[in-house]
């Protein structure tokens, strides 16, 4: 029963990843149909990200009131309905409007399931959980690529993904009693546990106080730039391939899915690699792989090398996000870990919300050929700040 329930949680997290890559891979087809500017995708992306931030901030209160199962069910319904609405949109106006429930639903799923797994399961399950996000994010472009090859219709791709989301919502609804039983069992175990002397209340630090902690800026900048790289590849990768490499929309969508395939495979392998390599080395290895992948994309080589560079970038992205989070208590102390964790997530949202639209805005007025150059700049700066942080921490240890 426990294994079956864990599978349900993993499937629910796949549904989180499914819509995340549809906009970027379908935009080269959507944009000419509605006759809007290329950078308009950036405004939609920011609306989705804004909804995600809002729902994440309020998710704890909602989950405490209604429970993780119900919140997950309603959130998946929101994303399913928004995607289905996109498939029927008669005018461009509807796309940003429907992005509001899409972002709200995604943020609640993300926060709710992460919190539930962290509370009820061992830490290794958190790593596998994020691998399933990658599986969902990779599957979306594959579905879209197949439909574009057959029909050339992006609306059918959105419709298929929305129907999958409705199916996952139905599955979560059928298992709602199981969510309640797991939560009730955990409550009983806490009551039965031996009582210890209560800890002194933790004094909440302000954001300004957190920003004064030594070395904090280096990790925040690294986190922001990493998320900018990952989301820019997802949002603009297909547009870059079509405009600069002469690849058709269906193949471009498939190639973006291989970036996510590299990320997913790399994240699974990273779980095993951590037995031999510590977080610092895993982060460094990931950053170096991103630099190598982007340099390959920049070289005037046949398209096969471009695909190899995209996959290498995906592999490089894999360990950075989870390893930075996991290293937080070591770098800044357990007493600061929870608050700095939230600050890191805020910087992650800043990076993923503003850097991809900014790149799209500049690229639309110049050329999307700038994609690998800009991302290489991000990756180089990220590597510089990360290594600077490592040196300072080593000096402190000595």
GROMACS .gro file of C-alpha atoms in nm:
model
  398
    1UNK     CA    1   0.000   0.000   0.000
    2UNK     CA    2   0.284   0.241   0.090
    3UNK     CA    3   0.456   0.175  -0.244
    4UNK     CA    4   0.132   0.225  -0.437
    5UNK     CA    5   0.068   0.556  -0.262
    6UNK     CA    6   0.423   0.673  -0.338
    7UNK     CA    7   0.364   0.592  -0.706
    8UNK     CA    8   0.050   0.809  -0.696
    9UNK     CA    9   0.259   1.099  -0.561
   10UNK     CA   10   0.517   1.049  -0.836
   11UNK     CA   11   0.245   1.048  -1.102
   12UNK     CA   12   0.103   1.369  -0.956
   13UNK     CA   13   0.449   1.528  -0.984
   14UNK     CA   14   0.470   1.420  -1.349
   15UNK     CA   15   0.156   1.627  -1.401
   16UNK     CA   16   0.346   1.928  -1.262
   17UNK     CA   17   0.611   1.896  -1.532
   18UNK     CA   18   0.380   1.824  -1.827
   19UNK     CA   19   0.259   2.184  -1.890
   20UNK     CA   20   0.592   2.351  -1.806
   21UNK     CA   21   0.750   2.305  -2.149
   22UNK     CA   22   0.447   2.337  -2.377
   23UNK     CA   23   0.469   2.715  -2.419
   24UNK     CA   24   0.832   2.720  -2.534
   25UNK     CA   25   0.802   2.427  -2.774
   26UNK     CA   26   0.470   2.539  -2.925
   27UNK     CA   27   0.543   2.913  -2.942
   28UNK     CA   28   0.707   2.905  -3.289
   29UNK     CA   29   0.370   2.779  -3.419
   30UNK     CA   30   0.143   2.986  -3.191
   31UNK     CA   31   0.317   3.319  -3.257
   32UNK     CA   32   0.253   3.342  -3.634
   33UNK     CA   33  -0.105   3.212  -3.594
   34UNK     CA   34  -0.201   3.501  -3.364
   35UNK     CA   35   0.034   3.751  -3.533
   36UNK     CA   36   0.195   3.873  -3.209
   37UNK     CA   37   0.555   3.968  -3.133
   38UNK     CA   38   0.807   3.696  -3.048
   39UNK     CA   39   0.865   3.839  -2.699
   40UNK     CA   40   0.494   3.799  -2.613
   41UNK     CA   41   0.580   3.450  -2.490
   42UNK     CA   42   0.783   3.620  -2.217
   43UNK     CA   43   0.478   3.804  -2.084
   44UNK     CA   44   0.279   3.478  -2.069
   45UNK     CA   45   0.571   3.310  -1.895
   46UNK     CA   46   0.586   3.588  -1.633
   47UNK     CA   47   0.213   3.558  -1.561
   48UNK     CA   48   0.249   3.183  -1.507
   49UNK     CA   49   0.552   3.240  -1.282
   50UNK     CA   50   0.365   3.510  -1.087
   51UNK     CA   51   0.075   3.274  -1.023
   52UNK     CA   52   0.322   3.008  -0.911
   53UNK     CA   53   0.483   3.245  -0.662
   54UNK     CA   54   0.149   3.358  -0.517
   55UNK     CA   55   0.012   3.006  -0.472
   56UNK     CA   56   0.342   2.887  -0.321
   57UNK     CA   57   0.334   3.166  -0.062
   58UNK     CA   58  -0.021   3.079   0.049
   59UNK     CA   59   0.003   2.701   0.003
   60UNK     CA   60   0.086   2.623   0.367
   61UNK     CA   61  -0.230   2.790   0.497
   62UNK     CA   62  -0.450   2.625   0.235
   63UNK     CA   63  -0.296   2.281   0.290
   64UNK     CA   64  -0.338   2.306   0.669
   65UNK     CA   65  -0.707   2.379   0.617
   66UNK     CA   66  -0.796   2.134   0.340
   67UNK     CA   67  -0.516   1.875   0.333
   68UNK     CA   68  -0.252   1.797   0.070
   69UNK     CA   69  -0.468   1.550  -0.122
   70UNK     CA   70  -0.758   1.791  -0.184
   71UNK     CA   71  -0.527   2.080  -0.270
   72UNK     CA   72  -0.334   1.863  -0.517
   73UNK     CA   73  -0.659   1.742  -0.677
   74UNK     CA   74  -0.800   2.093  -0.723
   75UNK     CA   75  -0.465   2.226  -0.846
   76UNK     CA   76  -0.431   1.960  -1.115
   77UNK     CA   77  -0.790   2.038  -1.221
   78UNK     CA   78  -0.692   2.405  -1.256
   79UNK     CA   79  -0.398   2.322  -1.483
   80UNK     CA   80  -0.607   2.076  -1.687
   81UNK     CA   81  -0.883   2.331  -1.740
   82UNK     CA   82  -0.636   2.606  -1.832
   83UNK     CA   83  -0.464   2.386  -2.090
   84UNK     CA   84  -0.796   2.281  -2.241
   85UNK     CA   85  -0.897   2.647  -2.259
   86UNK     CA   86  -0.571   2.726  -2.441
   87UNK     CA   87  -0.655   2.466  -2.702
   88UNK     CA   88  -0.983   2.649  -2.775
   89UNK     CA   89  -0.854   3.008  -2.753
   90UNK     CA   90  -0.996   3.212  -3.046
   91UNK     CA   91  -0.771   3.513  -2.975
   92UNK     CA   92  -0.431   3.572  -2.815
   93UNK     CA   93  -0.598   3.757  -2.525
   94UNK     CA   94  -0.708   3.422  -2.380
   95UNK     CA   95  -0.357   3.282  -2.348
   96UNK     CA   96  -0.230   3.525  -2.081
   97UNK     CA   97  -0.571   3.515  -1.909
   98UNK     CA   98  -0.562   3.133  -1.884
   99UNK     CA   99  -0.202   3.153  -1.762
  100UNK     CA  100  -0.333   3.275  -1.424
  101UNK     CA  101  -0.501   2.944  -1.320
  102UNK     CA  102  -0.216   2.753  -1.484
  103UNK     CA  103   0.039   2.924  -1.258
  104UNK     CA  104  -0.178   2.907  -0.947
  105UNK     CA  105  -0.233   2.534  -0.991
  106UNK     CA  106   0.133   2.459  -1.059
  107UNK     CA  107   0.258   2.645  -0.751
  108UNK     CA  108   0.019   2.464  -0.518
  109UNK     CA  109   0.113   2.120  -0.659
  110UNK     CA  110   0.484   2.197  -0.625
  111UNK     CA  111   0.470   2.328  -0.269
  112UNK     CA  112   0.215   2.073  -0.149
  113UNK     CA  113   0.386   1.758  -0.275
  114UNK     CA  114   0.734   1.873  -0.172
  115UNK     CA  115   0.607   1.943   0.179
  116UNK     CA  116   0.419   1.609   0.198
  117UNK     CA  117   0.716   1.399   0.084
  118UNK     CA  118   0.957   1.587   0.311
  119UNK     CA  119   0.729   1.521   0.610
  120UNK     CA  120   0.628   1.161   0.543
  121UNK     CA  121   0.915   0.999   0.346
  122UNK     CA  122   1.291   0.959   0.356
  123UNK     CA  123   1.516   1.212   0.184
  124UNK     CA  124   1.606   0.993  -0.114
  125UNK     CA  125   1.241   0.999  -0.224
  126UNK     CA  126   1.268   1.377  -0.266
  127UNK     CA  127   1.542   1.327  -0.527
  128UNK     CA  128   1.334   1.075  -0.718
  129UNK     CA  129   1.032   1.305  -0.693
  130UNK     CA  130   1.212   1.580  -0.884
  131UNK     CA  131   1.322   1.327  -1.144
  132UNK     CA  132   0.955   1.267  -1.218
  133UNK     CA  133   0.907   1.639  -1.278
  134UNK     CA  134   1.172   1.604  -1.549
  135UNK     CA  135   0.989   1.304  -1.692
  136UNK     CA  136   0.670   1.509  -1.721
  137UNK     CA  137   0.853   1.811  -1.863
  138UNK     CA  138   1.018   1.585  -2.123
  139UNK     CA  139   0.691   1.412  -2.217
  140UNK     CA  140   0.506   1.737  -2.302
  141UNK     CA  141   0.734   1.829  -2.598
  142UNK     CA  142   0.738   1.466  -2.718
  143UNK     CA  143   0.357   1.466  -2.736
  144UNK     CA  144   0.356   1.805  -2.907
  145UNK     CA  145   0.629   1.699  -3.152
  146UNK     CA  146   0.437   1.385  -3.253
  147UNK     CA  147   0.113   1.579  -3.308
  148UNK     CA  148   0.285   1.859  -3.500
  149UNK     CA  149   0.442   1.598  -3.729
  150UNK     CA  150   0.104   1.438  -3.799
  151UNK     CA  151  -0.137   1.732  -3.791
  152UNK     CA  152   0.072   2.048  -3.764
  153UNK     CA  153  -0.178   2.163  -3.498
  154UNK     CA  154  -0.051   2.284  -3.159
  155UNK     CA  155  -0.407   2.293  -3.021
  156UNK     CA  156  -0.436   1.915  -3.038
  157UNK     CA  157  -0.114   1.886  -2.837
  158UNK     CA  158  -0.251   2.109  -2.562
  159UNK     CA  159  -0.577   1.914  -2.566
  160UNK     CA  160  -0.403   1.577  -2.526
  161UNK     CA  161  -0.194   1.705  -2.234
  162UNK     CA  162  -0.504   1.853  -2.070
  163UNK     CA  163  -0.683   1.517  -2.096
  164UNK     CA  164  -0.385   1.348  -1.929
  165UNK     CA  165  -0.407   1.608  -1.652
  166UNK     CA  166  -0.779   1.537  -1.607
  167UNK     CA  167  -0.692   1.167  -1.580
  168UNK     CA  168  -0.429   1.232  -1.312
  169UNK     CA  169  -0.677   1.453  -1.124
  170UNK     CA  170  -0.928   1.166  -1.130
  171UNK     CA  171  -0.663   0.928  -0.995
  172UNK     CA  172  -0.578   1.166  -0.710
  173UNK     CA  173  -0.949   1.208  -0.632
  174UNK     CA  174  -0.994   0.828  -0.602
  175UNK     CA  175  -0.701   0.808  -0.359
  176UNK     CA  176  -0.806   1.097  -0.132
  177UNK     CA  177  -0.886   0.857   0.159
  178UNK     CA  178  -0.526   0.731   0.143
  179UNK     CA  179  -0.387   1.084   0.184
  180UNK     CA  180  -0.598   1.125   0.497
  181UNK     CA  181  -0.486   0.789   0.640
  182UNK     CA  182  -0.116   0.870   0.591
  183UNK     CA  183  -0.158   1.208   0.762
  184UNK     CA  184  -0.360   1.051   1.048
  185UNK     CA  185  -0.098   0.778   1.100
  186UNK     CA  186   0.176   1.040   1.118
  187UNK     CA  187  -0.022   1.236   1.380
  188UNK     CA  188  -0.063   0.922   1.594
  189UNK     CA  189   0.310   0.846   1.571
  190UNK     CA  190   0.396   1.199   1.685
  191UNK     CA  191   0.164   1.170   1.985
  192UNK     CA  192   0.313   0.833   2.080
  193UNK     CA  193   0.672   0.958   2.055
  194UNK     CA  194   0.852   1.025   2.387
  195UNK     CA  195   0.822   1.387   2.494
  196UNK     CA  196   1.142   1.589   2.512
  197UNK     CA  197   1.216   1.925   2.662
  198UNK     CA  198   1.076   2.191   2.429
  199UNK     CA  199   1.331   2.388   2.231
  200UNK     CA  200   1.368   2.761   2.273
  201UNK     CA  201   1.158   2.945   2.017
  202UNK     CA  202   1.350   3.035   1.702
  203UNK     CA  203   1.378   3.406   1.637
  204UNK     CA  204   1.273   3.485   1.281
  205UNK     CA  205   1.535   3.682   1.086
  206UNK     CA  206   1.436   3.958   0.851
  207UNK     CA  207   1.534   3.946   0.485
  208UNK     CA  208   1.783   4.227   0.543
  209UNK     CA  209   1.941   4.031   0.827
  210UNK     CA  210   1.969   3.721   0.607
  211UNK     CA  211   2.130   3.922   0.329
  212UNK     CA  212   2.401   4.031   0.574
  213UNK     CA  213   2.509   3.671   0.638
  214UNK     CA  214   2.860   3.612   0.508
  215UNK     CA  215   2.885   3.456   0.159
  216UNK     CA  216   2.507   3.454   0.106
  217UNK     CA  217   2.520   3.671  -0.206
  218UNK     CA  218   2.735   3.426  -0.401
  219UNK     CA  219   2.493   3.138  -0.359
  220UNK     CA  220   2.187   3.354  -0.430
  221UNK     CA  221   2.338   3.483  -0.756
  222UNK     CA  222   2.437   3.130  -0.856
  223UNK     CA  223   2.086   3.001  -0.789
  224UNK     CA  224   1.923   3.285  -0.983
  225UNK     CA  225   2.148   3.235  -1.287
  226UNK     CA  226   2.100   2.857  -1.286
  227UNK     CA  227   1.721   2.892  -1.300
  228UNK     CA  228   1.760   3.153  -1.575
  229UNK     CA  229   1.962   2.905  -1.783
  230UNK     CA  230   1.724   2.614  -1.733
  231UNK     CA  231   1.404   2.807  -1.805
  232UNK     CA  232   1.556   2.998  -2.100
  233UNK     CA  233   1.647   2.669  -2.266
  234UNK     CA  234   1.293   2.543  -2.211
  235UNK     CA  235   1.120   2.863  -2.325
  236UNK     CA  236   1.339   2.967  -2.619
  237UNK     CA  237   1.520   2.648  -2.721
  238UNK     CA  238   1.271   2.559  -2.995
  239UNK     CA  239   1.262   2.916  -3.131
  240UNK     CA  240   1.644   2.922  -3.143
  241UNK     CA  241   1.658   2.591  -3.332
  242UNK     CA  242   1.396   2.698  -3.587
  243UNK     CA  243   1.529   3.047  -3.654
  244UNK     CA  244   1.904   2.978  -3.652
  245UNK     CA  245   1.939   2.609  -3.737
  246UNK     CA  246   1.658   2.571  -3.989
  247UNK     CA  247   1.488   2.288  -3.799
  248UNK     CA  248   1.113   2.237  -3.833
  249UNK     CA  249   0.881   2.291  -3.536
  250UNK     CA  250   0.817   1.922  -3.467
  251UNK     CA  251   1.187   1.831  -3.459
  252UNK     CA  252   1.269   2.139  -3.250
  253UNK     CA  253   1.009   2.037  -2.990
  254UNK     CA  254   1.160   1.688  -2.979
  255UNK     CA  255   1.512   1.825  -2.934
  256UNK     CA  256   1.400   2.040  -2.641
  257UNK     CA  257   1.251   1.724  -2.488
  258UNK     CA  258   1.600   1.569  -2.511
  259UNK     CA  259   1.738   1.859  -2.305
  260UNK     CA  260   1.484   1.763  -2.040
  261UNK     CA  261   1.567   1.397  -2.094
  262UNK     CA  262   1.930   1.475  -2.013
  263UNK     CA  263   1.819   1.666  -1.703
  264UNK     CA  264   1.596   1.379  -1.589
  265UNK     CA  265   1.857   1.108  -1.651
  266UNK     CA  266   2.125   1.321  -1.490
  267UNK     CA  267   1.911   1.380  -1.181
  268UNK     CA  268   1.853   1.006  -1.140
  269UNK     CA  269   2.226   0.934  -1.182
  270UNK     CA  270   2.313   1.220  -0.945
  271UNK     CA  271   2.136   1.036  -0.665
  272UNK     CA  272   2.384   0.751  -0.704
  273UNK     CA  273   2.684   0.977  -0.770
  274UNK     CA  274   2.641   1.147  -0.432
  275UNK     CA  275   2.769   0.825  -0.270
  276UNK     CA  276   3.112   0.912  -0.414
  277UNK     CA  277   3.101   1.289  -0.470
  278UNK     CA  278   2.997   1.559  -0.223
  279UNK     CA  279   2.754   1.838  -0.310
  280UNK     CA  280   3.030   2.089  -0.389
  281UNK     CA  281   3.186   1.860  -0.649
  282UNK     CA  282   2.848   1.772  -0.797
  283UNK     CA  283   2.762   2.142  -0.838
  284UNK     CA  284   3.101   2.212  -0.999
  285UNK     CA  285   3.067   1.915  -1.236
  286UNK     CA  286   2.720   2.029  -1.342
  287UNK     CA  287   2.835   2.385  -1.408
  288UNK     CA  288   3.132   2.270  -1.617
  289UNK     CA  289   2.907   2.044  -1.825
  290UNK     CA  290   2.672   2.338  -1.893
  291UNK     CA  291   2.966   2.549  -2.013
  292UNK     CA  292   3.088   2.267  -2.240
  293UNK     CA  293   2.739   2.209  -2.385
  294UNK     CA  294   2.685   2.578  -2.461
  295UNK     CA  295   3.030   2.612  -2.621
  296UNK     CA  296   2.944   2.321  -2.853
  297UNK     CA  297   2.618   2.497  -2.946
  298UNK     CA  298   2.813   2.814  -3.030
  299UNK     CA  299   3.055   2.647  -3.270
  300UNK     CA  300   2.965   2.641  -3.644
  301UNK     CA  301   2.922   2.264  -3.649
  302UNK     CA  302   2.655   2.037  -3.804
  303UNK     CA  303   2.320   2.016  -3.626
  304UNK     CA  304   2.409   1.683  -3.468
  305UNK     CA  305   2.667   1.861  -3.253
  306UNK     CA  306   2.405   2.119  -3.154
  307UNK     CA  307   2.183   1.837  -3.029
  308UNK     CA  308   2.478   1.690  -2.836
  309UNK     CA  309   2.538   2.030  -2.676
  310UNK     CA  310   2.172   2.056  -2.576
  311UNK     CA  311   2.180   1.711  -2.410
  312UNK     CA  312   2.508   1.791  -2.230
  313UNK     CA  313   2.348   2.112  -2.098
  314UNK     CA  314   2.058   1.905  -1.963
  315UNK     CA  315   2.297   1.663  -1.790
  316UNK     CA  316   2.483   1.959  -1.640
  317UNK     CA  317   2.164   2.117  -1.505
  318UNK     CA  318   2.067   1.797  -1.323
  319UNK     CA  319   2.264   1.813  -0.995
  320UNK     CA  320   2.280   2.190  -0.937
  321UNK     CA  321   1.930   2.267  -0.801
  322UNK     CA  322   1.900   1.979  -0.549
  323UNK     CA  323   2.266   1.995  -0.441
  324UNK     CA  324   2.258   2.370  -0.368
  325UNK     CA  325   1.947   2.317  -0.153
  326UNK     CA  326   2.096   2.016   0.026
  327UNK     CA  327   2.421   2.201   0.101
  328UNK     CA  328   2.244   2.495   0.268
  329UNK     CA  329   2.273   2.372   0.633
  330UNK     CA  330   2.642   2.295   0.581
  331UNK     CA  331   2.720   2.634   0.432
  332UNK     CA  332   2.514   2.855   0.659
  333UNK     CA  333   2.431   2.649   0.969
  334UNK     CA  334   2.118   2.459   1.066
  335UNK     CA  335   1.987   2.757   1.263
  336UNK     CA  336   1.967   2.962   0.941
  337UNK     CA  337   1.888   2.682   0.696
  338UNK     CA  338   1.508   2.711   0.684
  339UNK     CA  339   1.503   3.087   0.627
  340UNK     CA  340   1.788   3.083   0.375
  341UNK     CA  341   1.612   2.798   0.195
  342UNK     CA  342   1.315   3.031   0.141
  343UNK     CA  343   1.544   3.314   0.029
  344UNK     CA  344   1.710   3.081  -0.222
  345UNK     CA  345   1.372   2.979  -0.361
  346UNK     CA  346   1.278   3.346  -0.399
  347UNK     CA  347   1.595   3.405  -0.602
  348UNK     CA  348   1.516   3.096  -0.807
  349UNK     CA  349   1.176   3.245  -0.893
  350UNK     CA  350   1.339   3.579  -0.978
  351UNK     CA  351   1.578   3.405  -1.216
  352UNK     CA  352   1.311   3.195  -1.385
  353UNK     CA  353   1.059   3.483  -1.398
  354UNK     CA  354   1.270   3.765  -1.540
  355UNK     CA  355   1.579   3.628  -1.717
  356UNK     CA  356   1.400   3.424  -1.990
  357UNK     CA  357   1.162   3.708  -2.089
  358UNK     CA  358   1.455   3.950  -2.091
  359UNK     CA  359   1.648   3.721  -2.325
  360UNK     CA  360   1.341   3.691  -2.549
  361UNK     CA  361   1.297   4.069  -2.560
  362UNK     CA  362   1.659   4.126  -2.666
  363UNK     CA  363   1.651   3.831  -2.906
  364UNK     CA  364   1.335   3.953  -3.078
  365UNK     CA  365   1.504   4.286  -3.157
  366UNK     CA  366   1.834   4.127  -3.263
  367UNK     CA  367   1.836   3.752  -3.327
  368UNK     CA  368   1.763   3.441  -3.120
  369UNK     CA  369   2.111   3.329  -3.224
  370UNK     CA  370   2.222   3.507  -2.904
  371UNK     CA  371   2.071   3.226  -2.690
  372UNK     CA  372   2.386   3.014  -2.635
  373UNK     CA  373   2.606   3.325  -2.596
  374UNK     CA  374   2.385   3.477  -2.327
  375UNK     CA  375   2.344   3.147  -2.144
  376UNK     CA  376   2.720   3.089  -2.161
  377UNK     CA  377   2.766   3.428  -1.995
  378UNK     CA  378   2.517   3.326  -1.722
  379UNK     CA  379   2.696   2.993  -1.674
  380UNK     CA  380   3.041   3.152  -1.655
  381UNK     CA  381   2.930   3.407  -1.395
  382UNK     CA  382   2.752   3.132  -1.199
  383UNK     CA  383   3.069   2.918  -1.199
  384UNK     CA  384   3.279   3.218  -1.089
  385UNK     CA  385   3.056   3.300  -0.789
  386UNK     CA  386   3.022   2.934  -0.696
  387UNK     CA  387   3.398   2.878  -0.693
  388UNK     CA  388   3.450   3.206  -0.504
  389UNK     CA  389   3.208   3.077  -0.238
  390UNK     CA  390   3.391   2.742  -0.219
  391UNK     CA  391   3.728   2.913  -0.166
  392UNK     CA  392   3.592   3.134   0.111
  393UNK     CA  393   3.434   2.838   0.288
  394UNK     CA  394   3.761   2.641   0.264
  395UNK     CA  395   3.950   2.933   0.418
  396UNK     CA  396   3.696   2.946   0.703
  397UNK     CA  397   3.742   2.573   0.766
  398UNK     CA  398   4.119   2.615   0.788
   0.00000   0.00000   0.00000
